[in-house]
GROMACS .gro file of N, CA and C in nm:
model
  333
    1MET      N    1  -1.374  -2.221   7.870
    1MET     CA    2  -1.394  -2.334   7.755
    1MET      C    3  -1.439  -2.253   7.624
    2ASN      N    4  -1.347  -2.325   7.526
    2ASN     CA    5  -1.380  -2.242   7.381
    2ASN      C    6  -1.491  -2.314   7.326
    3ALA      N    7  -1.511  -2.270   7.188
    3ALA     CA    8  -1.629  -2.308   7.135
    3ALA      C    9  -1.635  -2.467   7.114
    4ARG      N   10  -1.551  -2.533   7.102
    4ARG     CA   11  -1.539  -2.666   7.093
    4ARG      C   12  -1.567  -2.750   7.214
    5ALA      N   13  -1.570  -2.669   7.322
    5ALA     CA   14  -1.602  -2.736   7.465
    5ALA      C   15  -1.495  -2.818   7.524
    6HIS      N   16  -1.392  -2.766   7.466
    6HIS     CA   17  -1.256  -2.823   7.531
    6HIS      C   18  -1.187  -2.736   7.623
    7PRO      N   19  -1.130  -2.756   7.720
    7PRO     CA   20  -1.084  -2.675   7.813
    7PRO      C   21  -0.952  -2.599   7.748
    8THR      N   22  -0.942  -2.478   7.760
    8THR     CA   23  -0.820  -2.392   7.697
    8THR      C   24  -0.731  -2.358   7.816
    9THR      N   25  -0.605  -2.363   7.785
    9THR     CA   26  -0.479  -2.333   7.874
    9THR      C   27  -0.530  -2.175   7.923
   10PRO      N   28  -0.496  -2.146   8.042
   10PRO     CA   29  -0.515  -1.998   8.091
   10PRO      C   30  -0.466  -1.910   8.005
   11ASP      N   31  -0.352  -1.922   7.939
   11ASP     CA   32  -0.285  -1.829   7.835
   11ASP      C   33  -0.361  -1.824   7.702
   12GLY      N   34  -0.464  -1.917   7.659
   12GLY     CA   35  -0.532  -1.944   7.549
   12GLY      C   36  -0.446  -1.965   7.429
   13ARG      N   37  -0.341  -2.024   7.448
   13ARG     CA   38  -0.246  -2.091   7.340
   13ARG      C   39  -0.281  -2.222   7.300
   14TYR      N   40  -0.350  -2.305   7.372
   14TYR     CA   41  -0.381  -2.440   7.331
   14TYR      C   42  -0.518  -2.487   7.386
   15PHE      N   43  -0.596  -2.548   7.339
   15PHE     CA   44  -0.694  -2.655   7.381
   15PHE      C   45  -0.661  -2.788   7.411
   16MET      N   46  -0.712  -2.859   7.518
   16MET     CA   47  -0.667  -2.999   7.557
   16MET      C   48  -0.801  -3.083   7.493
   17VAL      N   49  -0.751  -3.187   7.418
   17VAL     CA   50  -0.836  -3.296   7.412
   17VAL      C   51  -0.773  -3.439   7.436
   18ALA      N   52  -0.843  -3.505   7.527
   18ALA     CA   53  -0.777  -3.640   7.586
   18ALA      C   54  -0.633  -3.617   7.648
   19GLY      N   55  -0.595  -3.512   7.692
   19GLY     CA   56  -0.471  -3.477   7.757
   19GLY      C   57  -0.382  -3.422   7.662
   20ARG      N   58  -0.413  -3.392   7.565
   20ARG     CA   59  -0.325  -3.354   7.434
   20ARG      C   60  -0.338  -3.191   7.425
   21LEU      N   61  -0.237  -3.121   7.420
   21LEU     CA   62  -0.257  -2.987   7.372
   21LEU      C   63  -0.256  -2.978   7.231
   22TRP      N   64  -0.364  -2.885   7.176
   22TRP     CA   65  -0.365  -2.833   7.051
   22TRP      C   66  -0.344  -2.697   7.021
   23ARG      N   67  -0.274  -2.651   6.940
   23ARG     CA   68  -0.248  -2.490   6.921
   23ARG      C   69  -0.399  -2.436   6.893
   24SER      N   70  -0.436  -2.317   6.947
   24SER     CA   71  -0.537  -2.251   6.927
   24SER      C   72  -0.517  -2.154   6.809
   25THR      N   73  -0.624  -2.115   6.770
   25THR     CA   74  -0.609  -2.006   6.661
   25THR      C   75  -0.576  -1.868   6.702
   26ASN      N   76  -0.502  -1.803   6.628
   26ASN     CA   77  -0.432  -1.658   6.698
   26ASN      C   78  -0.543  -1.593   6.720
   27PRO      N   79  -0.577  -1.546   6.822
   27PRO     CA   80  -0.674  -1.448   6.847
   27PRO      C   81  -0.649  -1.317   6.796
   28ALA      N   82  -0.531  -1.262   6.728
   28ALA     CA   83  -0.521  -1.148   6.669
   28ALA      C   84  -0.589  -1.131   6.541
   29ILE      N   85  -0.605  -1.263   6.482
   29ILE     CA   86  -0.675  -1.243   6.330
   29ILE      C   87  -0.813  -1.186   6.354
   30PRO      N   88  -0.822  -1.099   6.273
   30PRO     CA   89  -0.969  -1.008   6.256
   30PRO      C   90  -1.087  -1.125   6.230
   31GLU      N   91  -1.198  -1.105   6.305
   31GLU     CA   92  -1.314  -1.214   6.308
   31GLU      C   93  -1.344  -1.261   6.130
   32GLU      N   94  -1.335  -1.135   6.054
   32GLU     CA   95  -1.385  -1.166   5.918
   32GLU      C   96  -1.267  -1.274   5.834
   33ARG      N   97  -1.165  -1.246   5.855
   33ARG     CA   98  -1.049  -1.329   5.801
   33ARG      C   99  -1.063  -1.445   5.865
   34ARG      N  100  -1.080  -1.467   5.988
   34ARG     CA  101  -1.072  -1.592   6.068
   34ARG      C  102  -1.183  -1.673   6.011
   35HIS      N  103  -1.285  -1.618   5.986
   35HIS     CA  104  -1.407  -1.684   5.928
   35HIS      C  105  -1.398  -1.761   5.791
   36ARG      N  106  -1.317  -1.667   5.692
   36ARG     CA  107  -1.292  -1.702   5.569
   36ARG      C  108  -1.195  -1.797   5.558
   37LEU      N  109  -1.095  -1.799   5.661
   37LEU     CA  110  -0.992  -1.919   5.674
   37LEU      C  111  -1.044  -2.048   5.719
   38VAL      N  112  -1.142  -2.051   5.827
   38VAL     CA  113  -1.221  -2.158   5.861
   38VAL      C  114  -1.306  -2.226   5.757
   39VAL      N  115  -1.360  -2.158   5.678
   39VAL     CA  116  -1.426  -2.192   5.566
   39VAL      C  117  -1.344  -2.277   5.475
   40GLU      N  118  -1.230  -2.201   5.444
   40GLU     CA  119  -1.133  -2.246   5.342
   40GLU      C  120  -1.052  -2.405   5.399
   41LEU      N  121  -1.031  -2.395   5.545
   41LEU     CA  122  -1.013  -2.519   5.594
   41LEU      C  123  -1.109  -2.625   5.600
   42MET      N  124  -1.235  -2.592   5.605
   42MET     CA  125  -1.346  -2.710   5.600
   42MET      C  126  -1.367  -2.750   5.449
   43HIS      N  127  -1.326  -2.659   5.355
   43HIS     CA  128  -1.326  -2.704   5.221
   43HIS      C  129  -1.207  -2.797   5.177
   44ALA      N  130  -1.100  -2.755   5.240
   44ALA     CA  131  -0.988  -2.862   5.224
   44ALA      C  132  -1.003  -2.984   5.265
   45ARG      N  133  -1.067  -2.989   5.403
   45ARG     CA  134  -1.065  -3.123   5.448
   45ARG      C  135  -1.174  -3.197   5.367
   46ARG      N  136  -1.269  -3.113   5.326
   46ARG     CA  137  -1.354  -3.234   5.243
   46ARG      C  138  -1.282  -3.264   5.102
   47ALA      N  139  -1.198  -3.190   5.078
   47ALA     CA  140  -1.126  -3.211   4.931
   47ALA      C  141  -1.022  -3.347   4.982
   48VAL      N  142  -0.971  -3.362   5.110
   48VAL     CA  143  -0.886  -3.450   5.143
   48VAL      C  144  -0.988  -3.573   5.155
   49LYS      N  145  -1.099  -3.562   5.179
   49LYS     CA  146  -1.189  -3.690   5.200
   49LYS      C  147  -1.220  -3.727   5.058
   50ASP      N  148  -1.259  -3.643   4.985
   50ASP     CA  149  -1.285  -3.671   4.860
   50ASP      C  150  -1.160  -3.758   4.772
   51ALA      N  151  -1.043  -3.696   4.793
   51ALA     CA  152  -0.915  -3.741   4.731
   51ALA      C  153  -0.916  -3.888   4.777
   52LYS      N  154  -0.938  -3.896   4.903
   52LYS     CA  155  -0.908  -4.020   4.959
   52LYS      C  156  -0.986  -4.149   4.898
   53ARG      N  157  -1.104  -4.092   4.844
   53ARG     CA  158  -1.202  -4.183   4.791
   53ARG      C  159  -1.175  -4.178   4.634
   54GLY      N  160  -1.064  -4.122   4.591
   54GLY     CA  161  -1.022  -4.130   4.448
   54GLY      C  162  -1.071  -4.040   4.363
   55ASN      N  163  -1.119  -3.903   4.441
   55ASN     CA  164  -1.165  -3.803   4.365
   55ASN      C  165  -1.085  -3.678   4.377
   56GLY      N  166  -0.985  -3.670   4.326
   56GLY     CA  167  -0.886  -3.545   4.341
   56GLY      C  168  -0.755  -3.585   4.359
   57ASP      N  169  -0.684  -3.474   4.395
   57ASP     CA  170  -0.518  -3.510   4.416
   57ASP      C  171  -0.520  -3.483   4.577
   58LEU      N  172  -0.471  -3.586   4.646
   58LEU     CA  173  -0.472  -3.589   4.765
   58LEU      C  174  -0.344  -3.482   4.832
   59ARG      N  175  -0.232  -3.507   4.775
   59ARG     CA  176  -0.131  -3.395   4.819
   59ARG      C  177  -0.182  -3.252   4.814
   60PHE      N  178  -0.237  -3.221   4.698
   60PHE     CA  179  -0.285  -3.074   4.684
   60PHE      C  180  -0.375  -3.063   4.776
   61ALA      N  181  -0.475  -3.139   4.831
   61ALA     CA  182  -0.587  -3.118   4.925
   61ALA      C  183  -0.531  -3.100   5.051
   62ARG      N  184  -0.413  -3.195   5.092
   62ARG     CA  185  -0.345  -3.162   5.216
   62ARG      C  186  -0.261  -3.051   5.220
   63ASP      N  187  -0.218  -2.991   5.119
   63ASP     CA  188  -0.141  -2.873   5.125
   63ASP      C  189  -0.241  -2.754   5.139
   64ARG      N  190  -0.363  -2.773   5.088
   64ARG     CA  191  -0.462  -2.656   5.126
   64ARG      C  192  -0.499  -2.671   5.274
   65VAL      N  193  -0.522  -2.784   5.355
   65VAL     CA  194  -0.562  -2.790   5.488
   65VAL      C  195  -0.405  -2.714   5.573
   66ASP      N  196  -0.304  -2.778   5.529
   66ASP     CA  197  -0.209  -2.690   5.589
   66ASP      C  198  -0.163  -2.556   5.583
   67ALA      N  199  -0.211  -2.525   5.457
   67ALA     CA  200  -0.210  -2.366   5.437
   67ALA      C  201  -0.295  -2.303   5.506
   68ALA      N  202  -0.428  -2.342   5.542
   68ALA     CA  203  -0.528  -2.276   5.628
   68ALA      C  204  -0.493  -2.282   5.763
   69LYS      N  205  -0.432  -2.405   5.804
   69LYS     CA  206  -0.407  -2.414   5.948
   69LYS      C  207  -0.286  -2.304   5.976
   70VAL      N  208  -0.188  -2.305   5.900
   70VAL     CA  209  -0.079  -2.211   5.938
   70VAL      C  210  -0.136  -2.053   5.923
   71ALA      N  211  -0.218  -2.030   5.843
   71ALA     CA  212  -0.284  -1.906   5.845
   71ALA      C  213  -0.355  -1.864   5.945
   72LEU      N  214  -0.425  -1.981   6.014
   72LEU     CA  215  -0.472  -1.952   6.126
   72LEU      C  216  -0.404  -1.937   6.253
   73GLY      N  217  -0.266  -1.974   6.237
   73GLY     CA  218  -0.178  -1.981   6.349
   73GLY      C  219  -0.158  -2.111   6.437
   74GLU      N  220  -0.255  -2.226   6.382
   74GLU     CA  221  -0.244  -2.354   6.429
   74GLU      C  222  -0.149  -2.426   6.387
   75ARG      N  223  -0.054  -2.377   6.317
   75ARG     CA  224   0.069  -2.477   6.253
   75ARG      C  225   0.157  -2.350   6.221
   76GLY      N  226   0.281  -2.392   6.190
   76GLY     CA  227   0.406  -2.294   6.181
   76GLY      C  228   0.443  -2.223   6.280
   77PRO      N  229   0.502  -2.095   6.238
   77PRO     CA  230   0.561  -2.013   6.341
   77PRO      C  231   0.444  -1.996   6.439
   78VAL      N  232   0.471  -1.991   6.599
   78VAL     CA  233   0.374  -1.946   6.673
   78VAL      C  234   0.360  -1.813   6.680
   79TRP      N  235   0.218  -1.766   6.753
   79TRP     CA  236   0.169  -1.648   6.707
   79TRP      C  237   0.209  -1.548   6.840
   80TRP      N  238   0.254  -1.597   6.954
   80TRP     CA  239   0.285  -1.520   7.077
   80TRP      C  240   0.429  -1.493   7.033
   81GLY      N  241   0.485  -1.400   7.115
   81GLY     CA  242   0.609  -1.346   7.092
   81GLY      C  243   0.721  -1.314   7.229
   82ASP      N  244   0.669  -1.431   7.325
   82ASP     CA  245   0.758  -1.402   7.448
   82ASP      C  246   0.855  -1.510   7.466
   83GLY      N  247   0.874  -1.592   7.350
   83GLY     CA  248   0.969  -1.687   7.331
   83GLY      C  249   0.956  -1.821   7.395
   84ALA      N  250   0.845  -1.851   7.442
   84ALA     CA  251   0.788  -1.985   7.506
   84ALA      C  252   0.776  -2.072   7.370
   85PRO      N  253   0.821  -2.201   7.394
   85PRO     CA  254   0.799  -2.298   7.310
   85PRO      C  255   0.682  -2.344   7.258
   86ASP      N  256   0.691  -2.421   7.139
   86ASP     CA  257   0.560  -2.461   7.090
   86ASP      C  258   0.535  -2.598   7.141
   87LEU      N  259   0.430  -2.624   7.225
   87LEU     CA  260   0.387  -2.741   7.285
   87LEU      C  261   0.275  -2.823   7.216
   88ASN      N  262   0.252  -2.765   7.074
   88ASN     CA  263   0.164  -2.857   6.981
   88ASN      C  264   0.163  -2.987   7.003
   89ARG      N  265   0.069  -3.071   7.012
   89ARG     CA  266   0.071  -3.210   7.009
   89ARG      C  267   0.138  -3.259   7.150
   90HIS      N  268   0.167  -3.201   7.219
   90HIS     CA  269   0.247  -3.266   7.365
   90HIS      C  270   0.130  -3.310   7.441
   91MET      N  271   0.173  -3.397   7.542
   91MET     CA  272   0.067  -3.442   7.621
   91MET      C  273   0.074  -3.352   7.744
   92ALA      N  274  -0.026  -3.269   7.790
   92ALA     CA  275  -0.039  -3.187   7.897
   92ALA      C  276   0.064  -3.215   8.009
   93LYS      N  277   0.048  -3.335   8.066
   93LYS     CA  278   0.129  -3.384   8.180
   93LYS      C  279   0.271  -3.370   8.166
   94ASN      N  280   0.321  -3.348   8.043
   94ASN     CA  281   0.454  -3.331   8.006
   94ASN      C  282   0.480  -3.223   8.006
   95THR      N  283   0.428  -3.106   8.024
   95THR     CA  284   0.446  -2.985   7.989
   95THR      C  285   0.437  -2.878   8.095
   96PRO      N  286   0.469  -2.758   8.081
   96PRO     CA  287   0.435  -2.653   8.212
   96PRO      C  288   0.284  -2.629   8.236
   97TYR      N  289   0.215  -2.713   8.163
   97TYR     CA  290   0.069  -2.701   8.183
   97TYR      C  291   0.042  -2.820   8.262
   98ALA      N  292   0.118  -2.894   8.327
   98ALA     CA  293   0.089  -3.018   8.395
   98ALA      C  294  -0.019  -3.005   8.531
   99GLU      N  295   0.022  -2.882   8.584
   99GLU     CA  296  -0.060  -2.847   8.701
   99GLU      C  297  -0.191  -2.843   8.668
  100TRP      N  298  -0.208  -2.730   8.568
  100TRP     CA  299  -0.331  -2.678   8.507
  100TRP      C  300  -0.438  -2.815   8.475
  101ALA      N  301  -0.377  -2.893   8.415
  101ALA     CA  302  -0.437  -3.027   8.341
  101ALA      C  303  -0.480  -3.118   8.470
  102GLY      N  304  -0.379  -3.144   8.548
  102GLY     CA  305  -0.399  -3.213   8.676
  102GLY      C  306  -0.543  -3.159   8.749
  103ALA      N  307  -0.531  -3.029   8.770
  103ALA     CA  308  -0.654  -2.950   8.855
  103ALA      C  309  -0.797  -3.001   8.778
  104LEU      N  310  -0.787  -2.989   8.634
  104LEU     CA  311  -0.891  -3.012   8.554
  104LEU      C  312  -0.937  -3.157   8.584
  105LYS      N  313  -0.845  -3.232   8.575
  105LYS     CA  314  -0.880  -3.404   8.585
  105LYS      C  315  -0.947  -3.409   8.727
  106LYS      N  316  -0.873  -3.351   8.820
  106LYS     CA  317  -0.924  -3.373   8.956
  106LYS      C  318  -1.077  -3.315   8.981
  107CYS      N  319  -1.067  -3.203   8.933
  107CYS     CA  320  -1.223  -3.155   8.917
  107CYS      C  321  -1.338  -3.251   8.860
  108ALA      N  322  -1.311  -3.291   8.766
  108ALA     CA  323  -1.379  -3.390   8.689
  108ALA      C  324  -1.408  -3.506   8.734
  109THR      N  325  -1.326  -3.558   8.811
  109THR     CA  326  -1.354  -3.687   8.901
  109THR      C  327  -1.428  -3.658   9.028
  110GLU      N  328  -1.411  -3.519   9.083
  110GLU     CA  329  -1.496  -3.482   9.178
  110GLU      C  330  -1.642  -3.488   9.149
  111HIS      N  331  -1.664  -3.438   9.044
  111HIS     CA  332  -1.812  -3.415   9.021
  111HIS      C  333  -1.901  -3.527   8.938
   0.00000   0.00000   0.00000
């Protein structure tokens, strides 16, 4: 499990929330840079919230969120190089991770 307490696929490419896959941060990003990007992402998300309340430019704030997520590897080109497709936002049950996700669900119902 990752820091968010959501299960992470065996290859580390995604974490799963409510059966949906979300692309993980590129693990090759150095810790210091990753930290700076996460801080920027949080600032950008706050800017989106403020802009929705009429305090700022919503398009600019959303572009900042997108830029941070691309830099983290969570959007944009995939960070792995084996040619596997990007399954971000797909339901795990409809992907090659279906068996893994099913095993998690089965394990959760047994406990």
